[in-house]
Amino acid sequence: EIVLTQSPGTLSLSPGERATLSCRASQSVSSSFLAWYQQRPGQAPRLLIYGASTRATGIPDRFSGSGSGTDFTLTISGLEPEDFAVYYCQQYDTSPPSLTFGPGTIVDIK
Amino acid sequence: QLRLQESAPGLVKPSETLSLTCTVSGGSVRSSHFYWGWIRQTPGKGLEWIGNVYYTSSVYYNPSLKSRVTVAMDTSKNQISLTLSSVTAADTAVYYCARQGAQPDARGFLDVWGRGTTVIVSS
């Protein structure tokens, strides 16, 4: 089973600053099968990025994803007030089909 | 617009069976393009994938829950269901249903989620 680790656990930043979130896998993950989600308090997770770098429908271009192998990054180029939330990475295994999530990174207001 | 709505009993007694349904509106569960599944969230374990079902009735489960879980599809009602047997306090969580892509160029991620429903296991 592939285990995902996210760092930092908490990122304290001010609006307008750049956020860089890391997701590391215990084994190599196909870039096609790495996704990022945002979760605001009291809401369901929302898909931001799939295929490691493709923005989902309606996601602003300040969100970008990159990486390959075992190291992936989510970057928010200039934090807006609504971006302070928890972010999760997720990977998909094809054999057998299964999904696993990272523990999340909290982005809060400094 | 696709919408997923979970329904749940809210409170389940230990050792009993938890049963949830997810009603899909604005789209059909009988689509070759998608899996339909369940994810839960607890403060302790975070987000945990439970399992999913395809329109062919193929099902896939998290190995850690497989012995207690059944995910099924009712195409006549456009619903998916989850049953989890022998529940304990550790099964207390917010349960979400979600859509997962099944096509080769769009699979492995959950693009539409329900709002979630809280299930508490307590006597």
JSON list of C-alpha atoms in Angstrom, two decimals:
[
{"chain": "A", "resi": 1, "resn": "GLU", "atom": "CA", "xyz": [0.00, 0.00, 0.00]},
{"chain": "A", "resi": 2, "resn": "ILE", "atom": "CA", "xyz": [1.30, 3.43, -0.95]},
{"chain": "A", "resi": 3, "resn": "VAL", "atom": "CA", "xyz": [1.43, 5.88, 1.95]},
{"chain": "A", "resi": 4, "resn": "LEU", "atom": "CA", "xyz": [1.25, 9.61, 1.33]},
{"chain": "A", "resi": 5, "resn": "THR", "atom": "CA", "xyz": [2.96, 12.12, 3.61]},
{"chain": "A", "resi": 6, "resn": "GLN", "atom": "CA", "xyz": [2.21, 15.83, 3.44]},
{"chain": "A", "resi": 7, "resn": "SER", "atom": "CA", "xyz": [4.32, 18.70, 4.70]},
{"chain": "A", "resi": 8, "resn": "PRO", "atom": "CA", "xyz": [4.21, 20.99, 6.42]},
{"chain": "A", "resi": 9, "resn": "GLY", "atom": "CA", "xyz": [1.38, 20.02, 8.72]},
{"chain": "A", "resi": 10, "resn": "THR", "atom": "CA", "xyz": [0.40, 23.66, 9.07]},
{"chain": "A", "resi": 11, "resn": "LEU", "atom": "CA", "xyz": [1.39, 26.62, 6.91]},
{"chain": "A", "resi": 12, "resn": "SER", "atom": "CA", "xyz": [0.76, 30.08, 8.35]},
{"chain": "A", "resi": 13, "resn": "LEU", "atom": "CA", "xyz": [0.77, 32.77, 5.70]},
{"chain": "A", "resi": 14, "resn": "SER", "atom": "CA", "xyz": [-0.73, 36.16, 4.92]},
{"chain": "A", "resi": 15, "resn": "PRO", "atom": "CA", "xyz": [-3.11, 36.93, 2.06]},
{"chain": "A", "resi": 16, "resn": "GLY", "atom": "CA", "xyz": [-1.20, 37.54, -1.15]},
{"chain": "A", "resi": 17, "resn": "GLU", "atom": "CA", "xyz": [1.69, 35.29, -0.18]},
{"chain": "A", "resi": 18, "resn": "ARG", "atom": "CA", "xyz": [2.71, 32.18, -2.08]},
{"chain": "A", "resi": 19, "resn": "ALA", "atom": "CA", "xyz": [1.94, 28.77, -0.58]},
{"chain": "A", "resi": 20, "resn": "THR", "atom": "CA", "xyz": [3.97, 25.68, -1.41]},
{"chain": "A", "resi": 21, "resn": "LEU", "atom": "CA", "xyz": [2.58, 22.36, -0.19]},
{"chain": "A", "resi": 22, "resn": "SER", "atom": "CA", "xyz": [4.38, 19.05, -0.49]},
{"chain": "A", "resi": 23, "resn": "CYS", "atom": "CA", "xyz": [3.10, 15.51, -0.94]},
{"chain": "A", "resi": 24, "resn": "ARG", "atom": "CA", "xyz": [5.52, 12.60, -0.79]},
{"chain": "A", "resi": 25, "resn": "ALA", "atom": "CA", "xyz": [4.66, 9.00, -1.63]},
{"chain": "A", "resi": 26, "resn": "SER", "atom": "CA", "xyz": [6.25, 5.89, -0.13]},
{"chain": "A", "resi": 27, "resn": "GLN", "atom": "CA", "xyz": [6.54, 4.42, -3.64]},
{"chain": "A", "resi": 28, "resn": "SER", "atom": "CA", "xyz": [6.48, 5.89, -7.11]},
{"chain": "A", "resi": 29, "resn": "VAL", "atom": "CA", "xyz": [3.05, 7.14, -8.20]},
{"chain": "A", "resi": 30, "resn": "SER", "atom": "CA", "xyz": [2.00, 7.62, -11.77]},
{"chain": "A", "resi": 31, "resn": "SER", "atom": "CA", "xyz": [1.52, 11.32, -12.37]},
{"chain": "A", "resi": 32, "resn": "SER", "atom": "CA", "xyz": [-1.79, 10.46, -13.99]},
{"chain": "A", "resi": 33, "resn": "PHE", "atom": "CA", "xyz": [-3.06, 9.30, -10.64]},
{"chain": "A", "resi": 34, "resn": "LEU", "atom": "CA", "xyz": [-2.15, 12.10, -8.26]},
{"chain": "A", "resi": 35, "resn": "ALA", "atom": "CA", "xyz": [-4.82, 14.61, -7.23]},
{"chain": "A", "resi": 36, "resn": "TRP", "atom": "CA", "xyz": [-5.20, 17.53, -4.84]},
{"chain": "A", "resi": 37, "resn": "TYR", "atom": "CA", "xyz": [-8.30, 18.64, -2.94]},
{"chain": "A", "resi": 38, "resn": "GLN", "atom": "CA", "xyz": [-9.27, 21.67, -0.90]},
{"chain": "A", "resi": 39, "resn": "GLN", "atom": "CA", "xyz": [-11.56, 21.37, 2.10]},
{"chain": "A", "resi": 40, "resn": "ARG", "atom": "CA", "xyz": [-13.09, 24.35, 3.82]},
{"chain": "A", "resi": 41, "resn": "PRO", "atom": "CA", "xyz": [-14.67, 24.01, 7.30]},
{"chain": "A", "resi": 42, "resn": "GLY", "atom": "CA", "xyz": [-17.99, 22.22, 7.19]},
{"chain": "A", "resi": 43, "resn": "GLN", "atom": "CA", "xyz": [-17.70, 21.40, 3.50]},
{"chain": "A", "resi": 44, "resn": "ALA", "atom": "CA", "xyz": [-16.83, 18.37, 1.43]},
{"chain": "A", "resi": 45, "resn": "PRO", "atom": "CA", "xyz": [-13.45, 18.21, -0.25]},
{"chain": "A", "resi": 46, "resn": "ARG", "atom": "CA", "xyz": [-13.28, 19.91, -3.64]},
{"chain": "A", "resi": 47, "resn": "LEU", "atom": "CA", "xyz": [-11.13, 18.65, -6.49]},
{"chain": "A", "resi": 48, "resn": "LEU", "atom": "CA", "xyz": [-8.44, 21.17, -7.44]},
{"chain": "A", "resi": 49, "resn": "ILE", "atom": "CA", "xyz": [-5.87, 19.28, -9.47]},
{"chain": "A", "resi": 50, "resn": "TYR", "atom": "CA", "xyz": [-5.79, 15.87, -11.15]},
{"chain": "A", "resi": 51, "resn": "GLY", "atom": "CA", "xyz": [-3.12, 14.14, -13.18]},
{"chain": "A", "resi": 52, "resn": "ALA", "atom": "CA", "xyz": [-0.64, 15.96, -10.91]},
{"chain": "A", "resi": 53, "resn": "SER", "atom": "CA", "xyz": [-0.93, 19.23, -12.87]},
{"chain": "A", "resi": 54, "resn": "THR", "atom": "CA", "xyz": [-4.33, 19.62, -14.56]},
{"chain": "A", "resi": 55, "resn": "ARG", "atom": "CA", "xyz": [-6.70, 22.07, -12.94]},
{"chain": "A", "resi": 56, "resn": "ALA", "atom": "CA", "xyz": [-10.24, 20.86, -12.46]},
{"chain": "A", "resi": 57, "resn": "THR", "atom": "CA", "xyz": [-13.13, 22.77, -13.99]},
{"chain": "A", "resi": 58, "resn": "GLY", "atom": "CA", "xyz": [-13.58, 26.22, -12.50]},
{"chain": "A", "resi": 59, "resn": "ILE", "atom": "CA", "xyz": [-10.34, 26.22, -10.48]},
{"chain": "A", "resi": 60, "resn": "PRO", "atom": "CA", "xyz": [-8.48, 29.54, -10.63]},
{"chain": "A", "resi": 61, "resn": "ASP", "atom": "CA", "xyz": [-5.08, 29.59, -12.28]},
{"chain": "A", "resi": 62, "resn": "ARG", "atom": "CA", "xyz": [-3.37, 30.67, -9.06]},
{"chain": "A", "resi": 63, "resn": "PHE", "atom": "CA", "xyz": [-3.52, 26.95, -8.20]},
{"chain": "A", "resi": 64, "resn": "SER", "atom": "CA", "xyz": [-0.89, 24.81, -9.88]},
{"chain": "A", "resi": 65, "resn": "GLY", "atom": "CA", "xyz": [0.40, 21.30, -9.41]},
{"chain": "A", "resi": 66, "resn": "SER", "atom": "CA", "xyz": [3.70, 19.72, -10.33]},
{"chain": "A", "resi": 67, "resn": "GLY", "atom": "CA", "xyz": [5.92, 16.77, -9.61]},
{"chain": "A", "resi": 68, "resn": "SER", "atom": "CA", "xyz": [6.50, 13.16, -10.50]},
{"chain": "A", "resi": 69, "resn": "GLY", "atom": "CA", "xyz": [7.58, 9.87, -9.02]},
{"chain": "A", "resi": 70, "resn": "THR", "atom": "CA", "xyz": [7.38, 10.24, -5.27]},
{"chain": "A", "resi": 71, "resn": "ASP", "atom": "CA", "xyz": [7.39, 14.04, -4.89]},
{"chain": "A", "resi": 72, "resn": "PHE", "atom": "CA", "xyz": [4.52, 16.31, -5.77]},
{"chain": "A", "resi": 73, "resn": "THR", "atom": "CA", "xyz": [3.79, 19.97, -5.06]},
{"chain": "A", "resi": 74, "resn": "LEU", "atom": "CA", "xyz": [0.71, 22.16, -4.93]},
{"chain": "A", "resi": 75, "resn": "THR", "atom": "CA", "xyz": [1.42, 25.87, -5.30]},
{"chain": "A", "resi": 76, "resn": "ILE", "atom": "CA", "xyz": [-0.99, 28.71, -4.65]},
{"chain": "A", "resi": 77, "resn": "SER", "atom": "CA", "xyz": [0.59, 31.74, -6.24]},
{"chain": "A", "resi": 78, "resn": "GLY", "atom": "CA", "xyz": [-1.16, 34.45, -4.22]},
{"chain": "A", "resi": 79, "resn": "LEU", "atom": "CA", "xyz": [-3.41, 33.48, -1.35]},
{"chain": "A", "resi": 80, "resn": "GLU", "atom": "CA", "xyz": [-6.94, 34.80, -1.41]},
{"chain": "A", "resi": 81, "resn": "PRO", "atom": "CA", "xyz": [-9.03, 34.87, 1.80]},
{"chain": "A", "resi": 82, "resn": "GLU", "atom": "CA", "xyz": [-11.06, 31.87, 0.59]},
{"chain": "A", "resi": 83, "resn": "ASP", "atom": "CA", "xyz": [-7.91, 29.78, 0.11]},
{"chain": "A", "resi": 84, "resn": "PHE", "atom": "CA", "xyz": [-7.29, 29.35, 3.83]},
{"chain": "A", "resi": 85, "resn": "ALA", "atom": "CA", "xyz": [-8.37, 25.75, 4.21]},
{"chain": "A", "resi": 86, "resn": "VAL", "atom": "CA", "xyz": [-7.05, 22.20, 4.43]},
{"chain": "A", "resi": 87, "resn": "TYR", "atom": "CA", "xyz": [-5.41, 20.61, 1.39]},
{"chain": "A", "resi": 88, "resn": "TYR", "atom": "CA", "xyz": [-5.15, 16.89, 0.72]},
{"chain": "A", "resi": 89, "resn": "CYS", "atom": "CA", "xyz": [-3.25, 14.91, -1.86]},
{"chain": "A", "resi": 90, "resn": "GLN", "atom": "CA", "xyz": [-4.63, 11.59, -3.08]},
{"chain": "A", "resi": 91, "resn": "GLN", "atom": "CA", "xyz": [-3.25, 8.78, -5.19]},
{"chain": "A", "resi": 92, "resn": "TYR", "atom": "CA", "xyz": [-4.90, 5.99, -7.13]},
{"chain": "A", "resi": 93, "resn": "ASP", "atom": "CA", "xyz": [-3.66, 2.44, -7.40]},
{"chain": "A", "resi": 94, "resn": "THR", "atom": "CA", "xyz": [-4.78, 0.37, -10.35]},
{"chain": "A", "resi": 95, "resn": "SER", "atom": "CA", "xyz": [-4.00, -3.06, -8.99]},
{"chain": "A", "resi": 96, "resn": "PRO", "atom": "CA", "xyz": [-6.18, -3.57, -7.15]},
{"chain": "A", "resi": 97, "resn": "PRO", "atom": "CA", "xyz": [-8.13, -0.35, -7.68]},
{"chain": "A", "resi": 98, "resn": "SER", "atom": "CA", "xyz": [-7.95, 1.77, -4.55]},
{"chain": "A", "resi": 99, "resn": "LEU", "atom": "CA", "xyz": [-7.47, 5.35, -3.40]},
{"chain": "A", "resi": 100, "resn": "THR", "atom": "CA", "xyz": [-5.47, 6.72, -0.51]},
{"chain": "A", "resi": 101, "resn": "PHE", "atom": "CA", "xyz": [-5.24, 10.23, 0.89]},
{"chain": "A", "resi": 102, "resn": "GLY", "atom": "CA", "xyz": [-2.51, 12.15, 2.60]},
{"chain": "A", "resi": 103, "resn": "PRO", "atom": "CA", "xyz": [-3.09, 13.52, 6.12]},
{"chain": "A", "resi": 104, "resn": "GLY", "atom": "CA", "xyz": [-3.55, 17.07, 4.89]},
{"chain": "A", "resi": 105, "resn": "THR", "atom": "CA", "xyz": [-1.87, 20.47, 5.21]},
{"chain": "A", "resi": 106, "resn": "ILE", "atom": "CA", "xyz": [-3.66, 23.27, 7.00]},
{"chain": "A", "resi": 107, "resn": "VAL", "atom": "CA", "xyz": [-3.14, 26.68, 5.44]},
{"chain": "A", "resi": 108, "resn": "ASP", "atom": "CA", "xyz": [-4.12, 29.28, 7.98]},
{"chain": "A", "resi": 109, "resn": "ILE", "atom": "CA", "xyz": [-3.90, 33.03, 8.31]},
{"chain": "A", "resi": 110, "resn": "LYS", "atom": "CA", "xyz": [-0.76, 34.37, 9.90]},
{"chain": "B", "resi": 1, "resn": "GLN", "atom": "CA", "xyz": [-25.96, 19.92, -12.62]},
{"chain": "B", "resi": 2, "resn": "LEU", "atom": "CA", "xyz": [-24.90, 16.71, -10.96]},
{"chain": "B", "resi": 3, "resn": "ARG", "atom": "CA", "xyz": [-25.81, 16.44, -7.30]},
{"chain": "B", "resi": 4, "resn": "LEU", "atom": "CA", "xyz": [-25.14, 13.70, -4.78]},
{"chain": "B", "resi": 5, "resn": "GLN", "atom": "CA", "xyz": [-27.17, 13.54, -1.58]},
{"chain": "B", "resi": 6, "resn": "GLU", "atom": "CA", "xyz": [-26.39, 11.16, 1.26]},
{"chain": "B", "resi": 7, "resn": "SER", "atom": "CA", "xyz": [-29.05, 9.94, 3.63]},
{"chain": "B", "resi": 8, "resn": "ALA", "atom": "CA", "xyz": [-28.24, 8.22, 6.87]},
{"chain": "B", "resi": 9, "resn": "PRO", "atom": "CA", "xyz": [-29.67, 7.19, 10.22]},
{"chain": "B", "resi": 10, "resn": "GLY", "atom": "CA", "xyz": [-27.40, 9.52, 12.18]},
{"chain": "B", "resi": 11, "resn": "LEU", "atom": "CA", "xyz": [-27.04, 7.24, 15.22]},
{"chain": "B", "resi": 12, "resn": "VAL", "atom": "CA", "xyz": [-26.14, 3.55, 15.11]},
{"chain": "B", "resi": 13, "resn": "LYS", "atom": "CA", "xyz": [-25.59, 1.22, 18.07]},
{"chain": "B", "resi": 14, "resn": "PRO", "atom": "CA", "xyz": [-22.32, -0.67, 18.46]},
{"chain": "B", "resi": 15, "resn": "SER", "atom": "CA", "xyz": [-22.27, -4.10, 16.79]},
{"chain": "B", "resi": 16, "resn": "GLU", "atom": "CA", "xyz": [-25.17, -3.14, 14.52]},
{"chain": "B", "resi": 17, "resn": "THR", "atom": "CA", "xyz": [-25.12, -2.47, 10.77]},
{"chain": "B", "resi": 18, "resn": "LEU", "atom": "CA", "xyz": [-24.80, 1.01, 9.32]},
{"chain": "B", "resi": 19, "resn": "SER", "atom": "CA", "xyz": [-26.77, 1.60, 6.12]},
{"chain": "B", "resi": 20, "resn": "LEU", "atom": "CA", "xyz": [-26.43, 4.67, 3.91]},
{"chain": "B", "resi": 21, "resn": "THR", "atom": "CA", "xyz": [-27.83, 5.66, 0.57]},
{"chain": "B", "resi": 22, "resn": "CYS", "atom": "CA", "xyz": [-26.66, 8.26, -1.91]},
{"chain": "B", "resi": 23, "resn": "THR", "atom": "CA", "xyz": [-29.17, 9.63, -4.40]},
{"chain": "B", "resi": 24, "resn": "VAL", "atom": "CA", "xyz": [-27.72, 10.95, -7.64]},
{"chain": "B", "resi": 25, "resn": "SER", "atom": "CA", "xyz": [-29.58, 13.68, -9.51]},
{"chain": "B", "resi": 26, "resn": "GLY", "atom": "CA", "xyz": [-28.66, 15.41, -12.74]},
{"chain": "B", "resi": 27, "resn": "GLY", "atom": "CA", "xyz": [-26.90, 12.33, -14.07]},
{"chain": "B", "resi": 28, "resn": "SER", "atom": "CA", "xyz": [-27.13, 8.55, -14.27]},
{"chain": "B", "resi": 29, "resn": "VAL", "atom": "CA", "xyz": [-25.25, 6.03, -12.17]},
{"chain": "B", "resi": 30, "resn": "ARG", "atom": "CA", "xyz": [-25.54, 3.71, -15.16]},
{"chain": "B", "resi": 31, "resn": "SER", "atom": "CA", "xyz": [-22.67, 5.36, -16.99]},
{"chain": "B", "resi": 32, "resn": "SER", "atom": "CA", "xyz": [-19.57, 3.65, -18.27]},
{"chain": "B", "resi": 33, "resn": "HIS", "atom": "CA", "xyz": [-17.61, 6.82, -17.57]},
{"chain": "B", "resi": 34, "resn": "PHE", "atom": "CA", "xyz": [-17.76, 6.73, -13.77]},
{"chain": "B", "resi": 35, "resn": "TYR", "atom": "CA", "xyz": [-17.42, 4.76, -10.59]},
{"chain": "B", "resi": 36, "resn": "TRP", "atom": "CA", "xyz": [-19.54, 5.75, -7.61]},
{"chain": "B", "resi": 37, "resn": "GLY", "atom": "CA", "xyz": [-18.16, 5.37, -4.16]},
{"chain": "B", "resi": 38, "resn": "TRP", "atom": "CA", "xyz": [-17.92, 6.17, -0.49]},
{"chain": "B", "resi": 39, "resn": "ILE", "atom": "CA", "xyz": [-15.28, 7.98, 1.54]},
{"chain": "B", "resi": 40, "resn": "ARG", "atom": "CA", "xyz": [-15.35, 8.73, 5.24]},
{"chain": "B", "resi": 41, "resn": "GLN", "atom": "CA", "xyz": [-13.59, 11.29, 7.37]},
{"chain": "B", "resi": 42, "resn": "THR", "atom": "CA", "xyz": [-12.64, 11.12, 11.01]},
{"chain": "B", "resi": 43, "resn": "PRO", "atom": "CA", "xyz": [-10.51, 13.47, 13.08]},
{"chain": "B", "resi": 44, "resn": "GLY", "atom": "CA", "xyz": [-8.13, 10.62, 13.85]},
{"chain": "B", "resi": 45, "resn": "LYS", "atom": "CA", "xyz": [-7.69, 8.90, 10.48]},
{"chain": "B", "resi": 46, "resn": "GLY", "atom": "CA", "xyz": [-8.50, 11.74, 8.09]},
{"chain": "B", "resi": 47, "resn": "LEU", "atom": "CA", "xyz": [-10.00, 10.83, 4.73]},
{"chain": "B", "resi": 48, "resn": "GLU", "atom": "CA", "xyz": [-10.44, 7.12, 4.13]},
{"chain": "B", "resi": 49, "resn": "TRP", "atom": "CA", "xyz": [-11.67, 5.55, 0.91]},
{"chain": "B", "resi": 50, "resn": "ILE", "atom": "CA", "xyz": [-14.24, 2.83, 1.64]},
{"chain": "B", "resi": 51, "resn": "GLY", "atom": "CA", "xyz": [-15.11, 1.42, -1.76]},
{"chain": "B", "resi": 52, "resn": "ASN", "atom": "CA", "xyz": [-16.87, 1.96, -5.05]},
{"chain": "B", "resi": 53, "resn": "VAL", "atom": "CA", "xyz": [-19.13, 0.36, -7.61]},
{"chain": "B", "resi": 54, "resn": "TYR", "atom": "CA", "xyz": [-19.27, 0.41, -11.40]},
{"chain": "B", "resi": 55, "resn": "TYR", "atom": "CA", "xyz": [-22.39, 0.13, -13.56]},
{"chain": "B", "resi": 56, "resn": "THR", "atom": "CA", "xyz": [-21.42, -3.47, -14.35]},
{"chain": "B", "resi": 57, "resn": "SER", "atom": "CA", "xyz": [-21.80, -4.13, -10.59]},
{"chain": "B", "resi": 58, "resn": "SER", "atom": "CA", "xyz": [-18.06, -4.56, -10.19]},
{"chain": "B", "resi": 59, "resn": "VAL", "atom": "CA", "xyz": [-17.07, -3.45, -6.73]},
{"chain": "B", "resi": 60, "resn": "TYR", "atom": "CA", "xyz": [-13.75, -2.53, -5.12]},
{"chain": "B", "resi": 61, "resn": "TYR", "atom": "CA", "xyz": [-13.13, -2.16, -1.42]},
{"chain": "B", "resi": 62, "resn": "ASN", "atom": "CA", "xyz": [-10.54, -0.83, 0.95]},
{"chain": "B", "resi": 63, "resn": "PRO", "atom": "CA", "xyz": [-8.77, -3.99, 2.20]},
{"chain": "B", "resi": 64, "resn": "SER", "atom": "CA", "xyz": [-8.96, -2.75, 5.79]},
{"chain": "B", "resi": 65, "resn": "LEU", "atom": "CA", "xyz": [-12.78, -2.65, 5.63]},
{"chain": "B", "resi": 66, "resn": "LYS", "atom": "CA", "xyz": [-13.50, -5.33, 3.05]},
{"chain": "B", "resi": 67, "resn": "SER", "atom": "CA", "xyz": [-14.78, -7.94, 5.49]},
{"chain": "B", "resi": 68, "resn": "ARG", "atom": "CA", "xyz": [-17.51, -5.60, 6.77]},
{"chain": "B", "resi": 69, "resn": "VAL", "atom": "CA", "xyz": [-18.46, -3.50, 3.73]},
{"chain": "B", "resi": 70, "resn": "THR", "atom": "CA", "xyz": [-20.92, -3.82, 0.88]},
{"chain": "B", "resi": 71, "resn": "VAL", "atom": "CA", "xyz": [-21.33, -1.12, -1.78]},
{"chain": "B", "resi": 72, "resn": "ALA", "atom": "CA", "xyz": [-24.14, -1.55, -4.29]},
{"chain": "B", "resi": 73, "resn": "MET", "atom": "CA", "xyz": [-25.98, 0.27, -7.03]},
{"chain": "B", "resi": 74, "resn": "ASP", "atom": "CA", "xyz": [-29.74, 0.56, -7.61]},
{"chain": "B", "resi": 75, "resn": "THR", "atom": "CA", "xyz": [-30.15, 1.82, -11.15]},
{"chain": "B", "resi": 76, "resn": "SER", "atom": "CA", "xyz": [-33.94, 2.00, -10.87]},
{"chain": "B", "resi": 77, "resn": "LYS", "atom": "CA", "xyz": [-33.60, 4.59, -8.10]},
{"chain": "B", "resi": 78, "resn": "ASN", "atom": "CA", "xyz": [-30.34, 6.12, -9.38]},
{"chain": "B", "resi": 79, "resn": "GLN", "atom": "CA", "xyz": [-28.78, 5.42, -6.00]},
{"chain": "B", "resi": 80, "resn": "ILE", "atom": "CA", "xyz": [-25.76, 3.81, -4.50]},
{"chain": "B", "resi": 81, "resn": "SER", "atom": "CA", "xyz": [-25.69, 2.27, -1.06]},
{"chain": "B", "resi": 82, "resn": "LEU", "atom": "CA", "xyz": [-23.24, 1.40, 1.68]},
{"chain": "B", "resi": 83, "resn": "THR", "atom": "CA", "xyz": [-23.63, -1.15, 4.42]},
{"chain": "B", "resi": 84, "resn": "LEU", "atom": "CA", "xyz": [-21.03, -1.52, 7.15]},
{"chain": "B", "resi": 85, "resn": "SER", "atom": "CA", "xyz": [-21.54, -4.33, 9.63]},
{"chain": "B", "resi": 86, "resn": "SER", "atom": "CA", "xyz": [-20.41, -4.79, 13.23]},
{"chain": "B", "resi": 87, "resn": "VAL", "atom": "CA", "xyz": [-19.79, -1.11, 13.77]},
{"chain": "B", "resi": 88, "resn": "THR", "atom": "CA", "xyz": [-17.78, 0.30, 16.66]},
{"chain": "B", "resi": 89, "resn": "ALA", "atom": "CA", "xyz": [-17.07, 3.79, 17.89]},
{"chain": "B", "resi": 90, "resn": "ALA", "atom": "CA", "xyz": [-14.16, 3.86, 15.43]},
{"chain": "B", "resi": 91, "resn": "ASP", "atom": "CA", "xyz": [-16.73, 3.96, 12.61]},
{"chain": "B", "resi": 92, "resn": "THR", "atom": "CA", "xyz": [-18.05, 7.31, 13.83]},
{"chain": "B", "resi": 93, "resn": "ALA", "atom": "CA", "xyz": [-17.34, 9.65, 10.92]},
{"chain": "B", "resi": 94, "resn": "VAL", "atom": "CA", "xyz": [-18.65, 11.93, 8.24]},
{"chain": "B", "resi": 95, "resn": "TYR", "atom": "CA", "xyz": [-19.54, 9.73, 5.28]},
{"chain": "B", "resi": 96, "resn": "TYR", "atom": "CA", "xyz": [-19.37, 11.10, 1.75]},
{"chain": "B", "resi": 97, "resn": "CYS", "atom": "CA", "xyz": [-20.46, 9.67, -1.55]},
{"chain": "B", "resi": 98, "resn": "ALA", "atom": "CA", "xyz": [-18.52, 10.75, -4.59]},
{"chain": "B", "resi": 99, "resn": "ARG", "atom": "CA", "xyz": [-18.07, 10.21, -8.31]},
{"chain": "B", "resi": 100, "resn": "GLN", "atom": "CA", "xyz": [-14.81, 8.86, -9.69]},
{"chain": "B", "resi": 101, "resn": "GLY", "atom": "CA", "xyz": [-13.79, 8.89, -13.32]},
{"chain": "B", "resi": 102, "resn": "ALA", "atom": "CA", "xyz": [-13.43, 5.52, -15.01]},
{"chain": "B", "resi": 103, "resn": "GLN", "atom": "CA", "xyz": [-12.07, 6.42, -18.43]},
{"chain": "B", "resi": 104, "resn": "PRO", "atom": "CA", "xyz": [-8.36, 5.86, -19.07]},
{"chain": "B", "resi": 105, "resn": "ASP", "atom": "CA", "xyz": [-7.60, 9.56, -19.39]},
{"chain": "B", "resi": 106, "resn": "ALA", "atom": "CA", "xyz": [-9.79, 10.66, -16.50]},
{"chain": "B", "resi": 107, "resn": "ARG", "atom": "CA", "xyz": [-9.71, 8.20, -13.69]},
{"chain": "B", "resi": 108, "resn": "GLY", "atom": "CA", "xyz": [-8.36, 7.99, -10.19]},
{"chain": "B", "resi": 109, "resn": "PHE", "atom": "CA", "xyz": [-9.85, 11.18, -8.82]},
{"chain": "B", "resi": 110, "resn": "LEU", "atom": "CA", "xyz": [-13.12, 12.23, -7.21]},
{"chain": "B", "resi": 111, "resn": "ASP", "atom": "CA", "xyz": [-14.64, 15.13, -9.08]},
{"chain": "B", "resi": 112, "resn": "VAL", "atom": "CA", "xyz": [-18.10, 15.42, -7.53]},
{"chain": "B", "resi": 113, "resn": "TRP", "atom": "CA", "xyz": [-18.87, 14.93, -3.84]},
{"chain": "B", "resi": 114, "resn": "GLY", "atom": "CA", "xyz": [-21.98, 14.90, -1.75]},
{"chain": "B", "resi": 115, "resn": "ARG", "atom": "CA", "xyz": [-22.20, 17.21, 1.24]},
{"chain": "B", "resi": 116, "resn": "GLY", "atom": "CA", "xyz": [-21.59, 14.35, 3.64]},
{"chain": "B", "resi": 117, "resn": "THR", "atom": "CA", "xyz": [-23.56, 12.96, 6.53]},
{"chain": "B", "resi": 118, "resn": "THR", "atom": "CA", "xyz": [-22.44, 12.43, 10.11]},
{"chain": "B", "resi": 119, "resn": "VAL", "atom": "CA", "xyz": [-22.86, 8.98, 11.58]},
{"chain": "B", "resi": 120, "resn": "ILE", "atom": "CA", "xyz": [-22.31, 8.44, 15.29]},
{"chain": "B", "resi": 121, "resn": "VAL", "atom": "CA", "xyz": [-21.87, 4.98, 16.73]},
{"chain": "B", "resi": 122, "resn": "SER", "atom": "CA", "xyz": [-23.03, 5.00, 20.32]},
{"chain": "B", "resi": 123, "resn": "SER", "atom": "CA", "xyz": [-25.28, 3.05, 22.64]}
]
